[in-house]
Short mmCIF file of N, CA and C in Angstrom, two decimals:
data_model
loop_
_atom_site.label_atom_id
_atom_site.label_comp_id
_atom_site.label_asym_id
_atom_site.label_seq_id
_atom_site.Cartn_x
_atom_site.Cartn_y
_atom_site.Cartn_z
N UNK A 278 19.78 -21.01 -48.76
CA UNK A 278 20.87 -20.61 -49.64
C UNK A 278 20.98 -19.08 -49.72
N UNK A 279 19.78 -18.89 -49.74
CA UNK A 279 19.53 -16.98 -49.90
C UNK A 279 20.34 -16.21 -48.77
N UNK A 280 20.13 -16.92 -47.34
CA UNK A 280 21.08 -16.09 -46.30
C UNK A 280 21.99 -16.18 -45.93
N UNK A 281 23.18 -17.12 -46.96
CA UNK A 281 24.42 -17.42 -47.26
C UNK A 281 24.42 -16.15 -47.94
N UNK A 282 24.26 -16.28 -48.69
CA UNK A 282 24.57 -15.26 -49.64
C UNK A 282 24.02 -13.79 -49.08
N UNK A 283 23.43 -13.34 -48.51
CA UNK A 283 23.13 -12.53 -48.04
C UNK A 283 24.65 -11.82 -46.90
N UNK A 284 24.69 -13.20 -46.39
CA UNK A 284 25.83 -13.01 -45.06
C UNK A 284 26.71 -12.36 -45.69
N UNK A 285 27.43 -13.17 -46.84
CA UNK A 285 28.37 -12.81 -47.76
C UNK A 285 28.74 -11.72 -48.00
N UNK A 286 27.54 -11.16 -48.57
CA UNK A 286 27.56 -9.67 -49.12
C UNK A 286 27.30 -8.96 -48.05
N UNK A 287 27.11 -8.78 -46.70
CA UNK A 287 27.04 -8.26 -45.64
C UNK A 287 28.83 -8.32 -45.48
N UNK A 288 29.35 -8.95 -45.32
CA UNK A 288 30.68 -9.26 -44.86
C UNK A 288 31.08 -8.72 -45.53
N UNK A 289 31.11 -8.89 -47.09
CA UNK A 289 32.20 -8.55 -48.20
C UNK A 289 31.78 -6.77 -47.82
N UNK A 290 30.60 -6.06 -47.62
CA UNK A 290 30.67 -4.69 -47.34
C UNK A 290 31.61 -4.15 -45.65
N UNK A 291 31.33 -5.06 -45.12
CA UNK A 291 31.78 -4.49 -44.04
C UNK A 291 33.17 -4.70 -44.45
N UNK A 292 34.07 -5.58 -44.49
CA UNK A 292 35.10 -5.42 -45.16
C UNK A 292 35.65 -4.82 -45.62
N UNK A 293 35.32 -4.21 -47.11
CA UNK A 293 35.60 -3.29 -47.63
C UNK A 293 35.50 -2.18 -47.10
N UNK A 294 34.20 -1.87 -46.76
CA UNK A 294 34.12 -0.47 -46.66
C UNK A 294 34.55 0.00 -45.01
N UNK A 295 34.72 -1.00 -44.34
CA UNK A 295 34.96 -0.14 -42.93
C UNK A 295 35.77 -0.66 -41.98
N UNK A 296 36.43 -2.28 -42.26
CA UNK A 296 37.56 -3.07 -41.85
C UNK A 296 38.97 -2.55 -42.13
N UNK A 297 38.72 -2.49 -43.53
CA UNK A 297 39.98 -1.98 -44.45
C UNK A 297 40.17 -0.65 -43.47
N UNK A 298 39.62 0.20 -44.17
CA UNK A 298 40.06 1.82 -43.40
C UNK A 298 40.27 1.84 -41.91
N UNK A 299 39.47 1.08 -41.01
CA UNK A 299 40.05 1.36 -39.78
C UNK A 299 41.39 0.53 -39.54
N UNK A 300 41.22 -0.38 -40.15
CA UNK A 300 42.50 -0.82 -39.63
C UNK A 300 43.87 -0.41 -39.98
N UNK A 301 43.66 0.50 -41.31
CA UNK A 301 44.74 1.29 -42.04
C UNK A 301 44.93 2.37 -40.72
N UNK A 302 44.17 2.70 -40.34
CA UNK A 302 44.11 4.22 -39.30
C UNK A 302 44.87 3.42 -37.81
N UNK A 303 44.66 2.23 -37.63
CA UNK A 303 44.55 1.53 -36.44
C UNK A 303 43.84 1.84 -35.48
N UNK A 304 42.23 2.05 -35.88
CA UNK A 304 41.14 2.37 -34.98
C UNK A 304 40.57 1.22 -34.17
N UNK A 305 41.23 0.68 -33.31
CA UNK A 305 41.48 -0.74 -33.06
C UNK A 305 39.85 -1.11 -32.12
N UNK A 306 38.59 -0.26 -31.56
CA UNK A 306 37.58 -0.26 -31.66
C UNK A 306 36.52 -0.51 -32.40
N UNK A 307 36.91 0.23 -33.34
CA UNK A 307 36.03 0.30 -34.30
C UNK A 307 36.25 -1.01 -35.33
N UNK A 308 37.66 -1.79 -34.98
CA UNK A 308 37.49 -3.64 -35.91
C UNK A 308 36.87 -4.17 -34.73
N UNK A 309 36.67 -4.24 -33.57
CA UNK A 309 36.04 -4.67 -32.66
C UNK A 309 34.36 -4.66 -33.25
N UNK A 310 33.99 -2.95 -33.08
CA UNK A 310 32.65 -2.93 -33.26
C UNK A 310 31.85 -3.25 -34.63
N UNK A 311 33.05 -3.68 -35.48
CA UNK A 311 32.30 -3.96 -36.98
C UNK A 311 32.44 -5.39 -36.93
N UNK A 312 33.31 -6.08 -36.05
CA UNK A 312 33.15 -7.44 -36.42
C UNK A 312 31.90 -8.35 -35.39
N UNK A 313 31.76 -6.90 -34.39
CA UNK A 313 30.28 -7.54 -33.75
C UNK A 313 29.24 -7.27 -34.45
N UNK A 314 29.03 -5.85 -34.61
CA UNK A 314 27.84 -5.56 -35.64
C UNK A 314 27.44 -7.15 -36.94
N UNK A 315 28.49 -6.80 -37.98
CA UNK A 315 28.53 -8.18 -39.01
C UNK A 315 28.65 -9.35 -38.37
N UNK A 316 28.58 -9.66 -36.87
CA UNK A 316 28.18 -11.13 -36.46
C UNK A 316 26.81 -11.03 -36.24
N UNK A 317 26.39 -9.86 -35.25
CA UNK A 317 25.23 -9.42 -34.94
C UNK A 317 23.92 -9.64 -36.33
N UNK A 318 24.77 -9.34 -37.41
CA UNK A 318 23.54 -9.15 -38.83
C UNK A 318 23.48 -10.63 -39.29
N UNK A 319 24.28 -11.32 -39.02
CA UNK A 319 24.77 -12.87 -39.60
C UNK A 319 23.80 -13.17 -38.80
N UNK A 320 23.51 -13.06 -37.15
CA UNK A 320 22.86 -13.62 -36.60
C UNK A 320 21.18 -13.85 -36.91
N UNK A 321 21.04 -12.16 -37.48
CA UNK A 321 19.31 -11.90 -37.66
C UNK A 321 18.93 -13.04 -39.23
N UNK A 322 19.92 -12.72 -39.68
CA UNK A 322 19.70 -13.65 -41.29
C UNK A 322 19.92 -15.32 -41.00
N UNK A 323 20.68 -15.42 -40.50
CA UNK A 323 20.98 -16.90 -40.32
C UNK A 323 20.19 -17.65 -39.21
N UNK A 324 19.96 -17.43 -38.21
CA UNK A 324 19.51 -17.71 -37.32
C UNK A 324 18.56 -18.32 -37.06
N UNK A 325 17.86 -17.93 -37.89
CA UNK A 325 16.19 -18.76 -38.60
C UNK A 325 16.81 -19.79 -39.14
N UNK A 326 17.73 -19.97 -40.11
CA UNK A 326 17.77 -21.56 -40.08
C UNK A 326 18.33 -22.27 -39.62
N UNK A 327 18.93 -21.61 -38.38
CA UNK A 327 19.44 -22.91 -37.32
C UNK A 327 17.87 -22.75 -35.98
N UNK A 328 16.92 -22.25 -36.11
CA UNK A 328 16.52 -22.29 -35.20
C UNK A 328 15.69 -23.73 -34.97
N UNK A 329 15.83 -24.00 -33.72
CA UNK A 329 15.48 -25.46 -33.82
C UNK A 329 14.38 -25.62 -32.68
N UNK A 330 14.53 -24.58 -31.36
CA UNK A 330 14.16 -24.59 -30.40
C UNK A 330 13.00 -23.85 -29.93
N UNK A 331 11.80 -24.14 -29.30
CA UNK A 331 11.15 -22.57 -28.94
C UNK A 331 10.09 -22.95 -28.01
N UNK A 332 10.88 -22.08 -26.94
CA UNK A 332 10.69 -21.91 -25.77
C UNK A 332 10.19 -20.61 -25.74
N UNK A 333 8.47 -20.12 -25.88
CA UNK A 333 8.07 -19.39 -25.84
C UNK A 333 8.51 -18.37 -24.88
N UNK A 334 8.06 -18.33 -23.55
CA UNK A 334 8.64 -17.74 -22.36
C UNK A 334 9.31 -16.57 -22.96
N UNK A 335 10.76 -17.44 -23.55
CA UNK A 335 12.18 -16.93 -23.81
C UNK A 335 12.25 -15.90 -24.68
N UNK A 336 11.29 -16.23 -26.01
CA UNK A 336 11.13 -15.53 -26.63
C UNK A 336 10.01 -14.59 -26.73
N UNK A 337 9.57 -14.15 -25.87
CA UNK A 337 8.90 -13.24 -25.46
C UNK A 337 9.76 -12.34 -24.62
N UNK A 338 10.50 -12.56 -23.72
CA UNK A 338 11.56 -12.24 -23.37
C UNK A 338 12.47 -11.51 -23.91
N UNK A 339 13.16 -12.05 -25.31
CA UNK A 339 13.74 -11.71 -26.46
C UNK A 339 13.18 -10.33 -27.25
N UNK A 340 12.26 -10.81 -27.41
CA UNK A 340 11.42 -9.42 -28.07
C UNK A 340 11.18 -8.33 -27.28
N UNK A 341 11.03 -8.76 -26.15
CA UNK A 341 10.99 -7.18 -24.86
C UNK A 341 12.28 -6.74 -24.90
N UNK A 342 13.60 -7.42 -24.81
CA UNK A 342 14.63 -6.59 -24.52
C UNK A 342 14.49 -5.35 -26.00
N UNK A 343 14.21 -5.91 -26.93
CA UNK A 343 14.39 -5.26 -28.10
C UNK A 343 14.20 -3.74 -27.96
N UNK A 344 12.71 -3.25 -26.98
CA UNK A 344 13.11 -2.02 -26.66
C UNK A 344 13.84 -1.29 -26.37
N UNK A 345 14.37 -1.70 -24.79
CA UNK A 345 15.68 -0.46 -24.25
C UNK A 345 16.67 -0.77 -25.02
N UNK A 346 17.25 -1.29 -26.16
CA UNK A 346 18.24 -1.62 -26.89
C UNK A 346 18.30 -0.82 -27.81
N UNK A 347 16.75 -0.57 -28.47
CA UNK A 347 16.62 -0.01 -29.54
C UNK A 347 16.38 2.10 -28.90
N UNK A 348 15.90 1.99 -27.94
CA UNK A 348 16.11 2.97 -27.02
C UNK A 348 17.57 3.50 -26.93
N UNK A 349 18.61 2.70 -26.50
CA UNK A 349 19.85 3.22 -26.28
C UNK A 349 20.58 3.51 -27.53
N UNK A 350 20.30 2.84 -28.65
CA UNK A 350 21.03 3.17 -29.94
C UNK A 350 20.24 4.18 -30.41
N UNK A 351 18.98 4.45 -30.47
CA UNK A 351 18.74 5.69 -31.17
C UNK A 351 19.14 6.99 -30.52
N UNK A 352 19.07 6.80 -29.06
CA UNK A 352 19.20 7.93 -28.25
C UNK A 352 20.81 8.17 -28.34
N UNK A 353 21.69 7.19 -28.47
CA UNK A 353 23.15 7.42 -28.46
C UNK A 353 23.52 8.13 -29.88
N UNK A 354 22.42 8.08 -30.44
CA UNK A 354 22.87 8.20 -32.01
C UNK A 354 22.60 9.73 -32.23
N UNK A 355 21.37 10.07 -31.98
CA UNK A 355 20.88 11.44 -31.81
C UNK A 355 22.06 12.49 -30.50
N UNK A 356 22.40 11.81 -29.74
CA UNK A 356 23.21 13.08 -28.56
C UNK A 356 24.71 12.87 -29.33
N UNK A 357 25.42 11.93 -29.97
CA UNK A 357 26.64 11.88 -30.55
C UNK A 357 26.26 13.05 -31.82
N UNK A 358 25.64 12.85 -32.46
CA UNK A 358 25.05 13.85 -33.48
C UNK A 358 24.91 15.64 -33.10
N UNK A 359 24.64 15.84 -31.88
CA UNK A 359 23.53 16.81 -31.83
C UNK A 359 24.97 17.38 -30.38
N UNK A 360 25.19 16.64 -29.66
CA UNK A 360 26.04 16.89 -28.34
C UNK A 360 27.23 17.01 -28.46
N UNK A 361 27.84 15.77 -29.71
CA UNK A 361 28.96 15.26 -29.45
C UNK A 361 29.99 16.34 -30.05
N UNK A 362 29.13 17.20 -31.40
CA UNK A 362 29.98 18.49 -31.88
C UNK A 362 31.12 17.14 -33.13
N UNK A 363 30.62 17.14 -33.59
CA UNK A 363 31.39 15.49 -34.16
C UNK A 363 31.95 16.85 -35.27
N UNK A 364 32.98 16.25 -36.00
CA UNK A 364 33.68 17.36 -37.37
C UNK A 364 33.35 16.38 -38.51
N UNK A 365 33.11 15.77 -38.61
CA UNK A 365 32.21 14.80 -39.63
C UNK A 365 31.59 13.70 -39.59
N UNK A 366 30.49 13.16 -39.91
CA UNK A 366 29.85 12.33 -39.81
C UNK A 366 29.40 12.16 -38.66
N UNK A 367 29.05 11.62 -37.79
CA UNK A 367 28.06 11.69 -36.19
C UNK A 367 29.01 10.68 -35.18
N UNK A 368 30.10 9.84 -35.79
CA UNK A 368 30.89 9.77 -34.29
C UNK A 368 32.34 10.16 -34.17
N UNK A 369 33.09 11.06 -34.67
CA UNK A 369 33.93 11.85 -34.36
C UNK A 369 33.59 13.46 -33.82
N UNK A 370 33.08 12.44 -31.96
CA UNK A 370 32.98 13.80 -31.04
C UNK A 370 34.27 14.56 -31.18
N UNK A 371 33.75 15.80 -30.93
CA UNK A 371 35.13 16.56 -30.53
C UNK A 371 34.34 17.01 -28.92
N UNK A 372 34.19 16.75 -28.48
CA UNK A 372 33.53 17.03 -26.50
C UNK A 372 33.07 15.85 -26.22
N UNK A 373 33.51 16.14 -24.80
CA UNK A 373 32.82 14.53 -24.07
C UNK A 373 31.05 15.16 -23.93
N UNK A 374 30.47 14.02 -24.12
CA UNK A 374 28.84 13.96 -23.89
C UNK A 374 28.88 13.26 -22.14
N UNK A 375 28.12 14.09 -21.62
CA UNK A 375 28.29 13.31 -20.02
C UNK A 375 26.69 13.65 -19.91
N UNK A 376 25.81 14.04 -20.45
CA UNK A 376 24.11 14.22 -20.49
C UNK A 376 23.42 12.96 -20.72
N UNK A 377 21.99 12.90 -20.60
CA UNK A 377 21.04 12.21 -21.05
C UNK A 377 21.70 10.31 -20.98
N UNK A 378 21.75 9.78 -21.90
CA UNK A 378 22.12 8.36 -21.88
C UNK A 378 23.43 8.38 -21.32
N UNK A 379 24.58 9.08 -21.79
CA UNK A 379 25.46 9.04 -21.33
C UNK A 379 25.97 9.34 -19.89
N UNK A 380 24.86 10.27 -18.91
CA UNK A 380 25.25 10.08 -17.88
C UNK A 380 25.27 8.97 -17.07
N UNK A 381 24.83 7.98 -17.71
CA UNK A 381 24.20 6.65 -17.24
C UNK A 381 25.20 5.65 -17.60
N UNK A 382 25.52 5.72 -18.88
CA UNK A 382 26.15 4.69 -19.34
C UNK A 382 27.25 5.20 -20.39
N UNK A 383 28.69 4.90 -20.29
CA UNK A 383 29.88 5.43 -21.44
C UNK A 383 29.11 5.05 -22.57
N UNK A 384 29.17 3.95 -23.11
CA UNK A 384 29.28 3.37 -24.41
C UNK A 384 27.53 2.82 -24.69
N UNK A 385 26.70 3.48 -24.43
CA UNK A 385 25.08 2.97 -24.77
C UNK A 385 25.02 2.30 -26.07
N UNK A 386 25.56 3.11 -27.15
CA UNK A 386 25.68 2.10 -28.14
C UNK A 386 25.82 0.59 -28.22
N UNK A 387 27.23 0.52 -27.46
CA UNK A 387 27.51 -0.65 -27.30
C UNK A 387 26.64 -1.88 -26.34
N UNK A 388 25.88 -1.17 -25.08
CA UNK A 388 25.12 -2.14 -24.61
C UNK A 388 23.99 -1.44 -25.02
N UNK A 389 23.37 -1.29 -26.28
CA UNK A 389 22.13 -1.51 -27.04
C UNK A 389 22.87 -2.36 -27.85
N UNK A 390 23.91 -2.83 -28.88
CA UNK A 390 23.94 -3.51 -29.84
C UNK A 390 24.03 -4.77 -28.97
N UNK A 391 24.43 -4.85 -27.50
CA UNK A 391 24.55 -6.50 -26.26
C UNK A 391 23.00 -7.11 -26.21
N UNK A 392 22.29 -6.08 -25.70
CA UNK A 392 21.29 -6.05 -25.46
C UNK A 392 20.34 -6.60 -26.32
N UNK A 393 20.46 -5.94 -27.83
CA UNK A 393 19.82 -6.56 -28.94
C UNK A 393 19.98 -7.97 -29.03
N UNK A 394 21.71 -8.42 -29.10
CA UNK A 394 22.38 -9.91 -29.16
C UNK A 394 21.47 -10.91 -28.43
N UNK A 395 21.42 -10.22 -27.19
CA UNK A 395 20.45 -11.36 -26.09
C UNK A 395 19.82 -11.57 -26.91
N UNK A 396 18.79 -10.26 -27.22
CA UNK A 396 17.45 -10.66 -27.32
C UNK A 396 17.41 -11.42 -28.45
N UNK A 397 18.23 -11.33 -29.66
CA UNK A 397 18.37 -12.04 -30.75
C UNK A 397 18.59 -13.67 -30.03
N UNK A 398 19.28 -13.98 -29.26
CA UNK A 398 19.86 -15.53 -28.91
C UNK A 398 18.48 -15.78 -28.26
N UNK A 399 17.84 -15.07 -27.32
CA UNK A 399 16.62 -16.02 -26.81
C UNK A 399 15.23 -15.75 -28.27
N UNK A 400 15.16 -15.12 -28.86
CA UNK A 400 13.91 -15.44 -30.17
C UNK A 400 14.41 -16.78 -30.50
N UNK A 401 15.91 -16.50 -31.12
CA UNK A 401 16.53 -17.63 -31.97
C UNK A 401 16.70 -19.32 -30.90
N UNK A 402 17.14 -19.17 -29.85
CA UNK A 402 16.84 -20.02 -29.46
C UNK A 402 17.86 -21.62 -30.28
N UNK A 403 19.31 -21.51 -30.41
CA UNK A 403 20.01 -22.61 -31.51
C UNK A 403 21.38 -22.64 -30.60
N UNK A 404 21.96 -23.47 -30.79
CA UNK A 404 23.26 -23.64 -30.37
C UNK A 404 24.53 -22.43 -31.08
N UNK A 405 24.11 -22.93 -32.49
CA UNK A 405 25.22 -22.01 -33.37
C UNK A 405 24.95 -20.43 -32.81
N UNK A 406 23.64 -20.28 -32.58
CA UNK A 406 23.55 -18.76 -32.66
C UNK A 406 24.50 -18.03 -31.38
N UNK A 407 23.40 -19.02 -30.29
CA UNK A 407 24.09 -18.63 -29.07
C UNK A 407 25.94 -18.20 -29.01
N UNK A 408 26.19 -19.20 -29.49
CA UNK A 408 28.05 -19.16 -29.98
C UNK A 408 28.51 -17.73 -30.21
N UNK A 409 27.77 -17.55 -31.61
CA UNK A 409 28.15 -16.20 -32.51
C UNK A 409 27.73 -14.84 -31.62
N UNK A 410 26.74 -14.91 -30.96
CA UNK A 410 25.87 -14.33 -30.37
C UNK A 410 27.18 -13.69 -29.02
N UNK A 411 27.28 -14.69 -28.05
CA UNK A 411 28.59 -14.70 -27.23
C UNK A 411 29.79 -14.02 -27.70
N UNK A 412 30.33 -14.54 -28.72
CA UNK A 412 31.38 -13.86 -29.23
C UNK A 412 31.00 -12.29 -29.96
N UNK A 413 29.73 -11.78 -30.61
CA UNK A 413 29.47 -10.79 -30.66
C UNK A 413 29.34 -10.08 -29.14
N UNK A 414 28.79 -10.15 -28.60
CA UNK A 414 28.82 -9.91 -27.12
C UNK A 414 30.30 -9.35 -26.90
N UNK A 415 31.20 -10.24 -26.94
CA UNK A 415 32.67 -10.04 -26.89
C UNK A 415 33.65 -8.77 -27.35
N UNK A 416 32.72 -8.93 -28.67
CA UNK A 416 33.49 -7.70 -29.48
C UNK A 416 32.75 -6.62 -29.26
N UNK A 417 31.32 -6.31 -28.26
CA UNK A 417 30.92 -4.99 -28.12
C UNK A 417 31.42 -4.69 -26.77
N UNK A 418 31.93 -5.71 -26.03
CA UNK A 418 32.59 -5.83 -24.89
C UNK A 418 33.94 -5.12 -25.16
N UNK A 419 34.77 -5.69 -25.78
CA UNK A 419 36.14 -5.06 -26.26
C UNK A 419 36.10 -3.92 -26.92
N UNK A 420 34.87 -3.30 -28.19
CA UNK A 420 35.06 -2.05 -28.66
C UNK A 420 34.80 -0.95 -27.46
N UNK A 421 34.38 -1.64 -26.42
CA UNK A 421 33.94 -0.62 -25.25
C UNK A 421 35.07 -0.04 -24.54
N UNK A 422 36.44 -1.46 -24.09
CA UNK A 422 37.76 -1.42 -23.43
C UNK A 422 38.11 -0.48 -24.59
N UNK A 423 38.77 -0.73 -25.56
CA UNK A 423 39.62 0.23 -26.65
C UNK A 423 39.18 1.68 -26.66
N UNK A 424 37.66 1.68 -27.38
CA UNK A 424 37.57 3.15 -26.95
C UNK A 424 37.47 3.80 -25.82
N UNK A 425 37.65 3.60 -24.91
CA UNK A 425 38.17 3.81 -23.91
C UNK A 425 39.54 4.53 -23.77
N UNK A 426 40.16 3.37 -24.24
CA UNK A 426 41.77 3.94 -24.27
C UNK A 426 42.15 4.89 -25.39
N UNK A 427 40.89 4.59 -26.31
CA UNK A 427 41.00 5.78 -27.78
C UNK A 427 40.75 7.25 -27.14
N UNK A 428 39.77 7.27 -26.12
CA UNK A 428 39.16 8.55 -25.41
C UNK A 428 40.65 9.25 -24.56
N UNK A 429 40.97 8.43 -24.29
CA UNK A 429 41.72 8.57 -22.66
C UNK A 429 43.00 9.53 -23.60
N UNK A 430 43.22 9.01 -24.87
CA UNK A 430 44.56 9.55 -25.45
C UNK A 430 43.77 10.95 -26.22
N UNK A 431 42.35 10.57 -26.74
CA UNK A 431 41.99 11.89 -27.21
C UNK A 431 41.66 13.27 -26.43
N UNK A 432 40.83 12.72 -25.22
CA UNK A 432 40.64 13.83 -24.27
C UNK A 432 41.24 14.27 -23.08
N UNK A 433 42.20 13.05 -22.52
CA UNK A 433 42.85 13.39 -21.35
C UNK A 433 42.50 13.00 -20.18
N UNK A 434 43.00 13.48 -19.40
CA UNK A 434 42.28 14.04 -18.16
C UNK A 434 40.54 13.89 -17.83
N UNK A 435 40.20 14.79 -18.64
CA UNK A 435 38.92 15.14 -18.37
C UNK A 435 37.86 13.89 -19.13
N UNK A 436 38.55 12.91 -19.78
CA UNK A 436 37.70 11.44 -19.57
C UNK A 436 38.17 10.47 -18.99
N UNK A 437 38.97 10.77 -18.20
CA UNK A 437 39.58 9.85 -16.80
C UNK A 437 38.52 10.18 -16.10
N UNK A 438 38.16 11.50 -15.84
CA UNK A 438 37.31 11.86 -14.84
C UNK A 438 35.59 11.61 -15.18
N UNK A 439 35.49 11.56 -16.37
CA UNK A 439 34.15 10.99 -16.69
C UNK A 439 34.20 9.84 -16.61
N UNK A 440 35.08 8.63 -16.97
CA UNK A 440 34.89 7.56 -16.60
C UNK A 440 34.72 7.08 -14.87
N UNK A 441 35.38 7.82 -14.33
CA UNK A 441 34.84 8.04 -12.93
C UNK A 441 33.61 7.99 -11.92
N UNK A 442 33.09 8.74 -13.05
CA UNK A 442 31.98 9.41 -12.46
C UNK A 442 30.80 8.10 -13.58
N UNK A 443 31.03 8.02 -14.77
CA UNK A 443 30.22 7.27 -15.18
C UNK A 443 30.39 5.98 -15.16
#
């Protein structure tokens, strides 16, 4: 009952506080990346009680990805901060970041929060999860396409050409 309610109030915040405003702005990414994130958190809370299955292997598996995941979000988090020249708060870059994680990968964020998902679906190991899990997948998949096209109108040119190259 506790992680009903938990979900709830996970939702009812994301909602409020970061559904509403982007979608007023039409930051059409960023409803992408909050409705994966808040599936993503549904998953860690809920998940345990659909878990039914366990296939050690898997979940050993699960728990290893957890590194480079947790690797790519801290490291994306620190060069958006520190690189990105942001005018408030840590992800309104004003410069493209093409260094460190990012020479590797556009959106690291986004495949650390994929990455995590796996690893969350093989610990968890449930039908329901897998589902939510997929469709989170989806929406870090799509906040990746949009900002994209959010970049392309903010910077031009010169993230045509980073997407190129990255």
């Amino acid at each position: 009952m506790w992680a009903y309610i938990i979900c709830v109030g996970i939702w009812a915040g994301i909602i409020v506080g970061w559904l509403v405003p982007v979608t007023r702005k039409r930051i059409v990414y960023e409803i992408y990346e909050a409705c994966g994130l808040g599936i993503y958190f549904s998953l860690i809370i809920l998940g345990w009680e659909w878990k039914i299955i366990d296939i050690f292997p898997l979940a050993y598996i699960g728990y290893a990805l957890y590194v480079p995941a947790a690797v790519l979000v801290i490291f994306s988090f620190i060069n958006l901060k520190h690189k990105g020249k942001p005018k408030s708060g840590w992800e309104y870059t004003t410069t493209i970041i093409n260094s460190d994680v990012f020479r590797v990968v556009r959106h690291p964020l986004y495949l650390g929060a994929a990455i995590w998902t796996v690893g969350i679906l093989l610990v968890i190991q449930s039908i329901p999860s897998t589902i939510l899990g997929l469709v989170a997948i989806f929406c870090f998949s799509m906040a990746s396409k949009k900002e994209d096209e959010f970049n392309i109108k903010k910077f031009g040119e010169e993230y045509e050409k980073y997407m190129g190259e990255v």
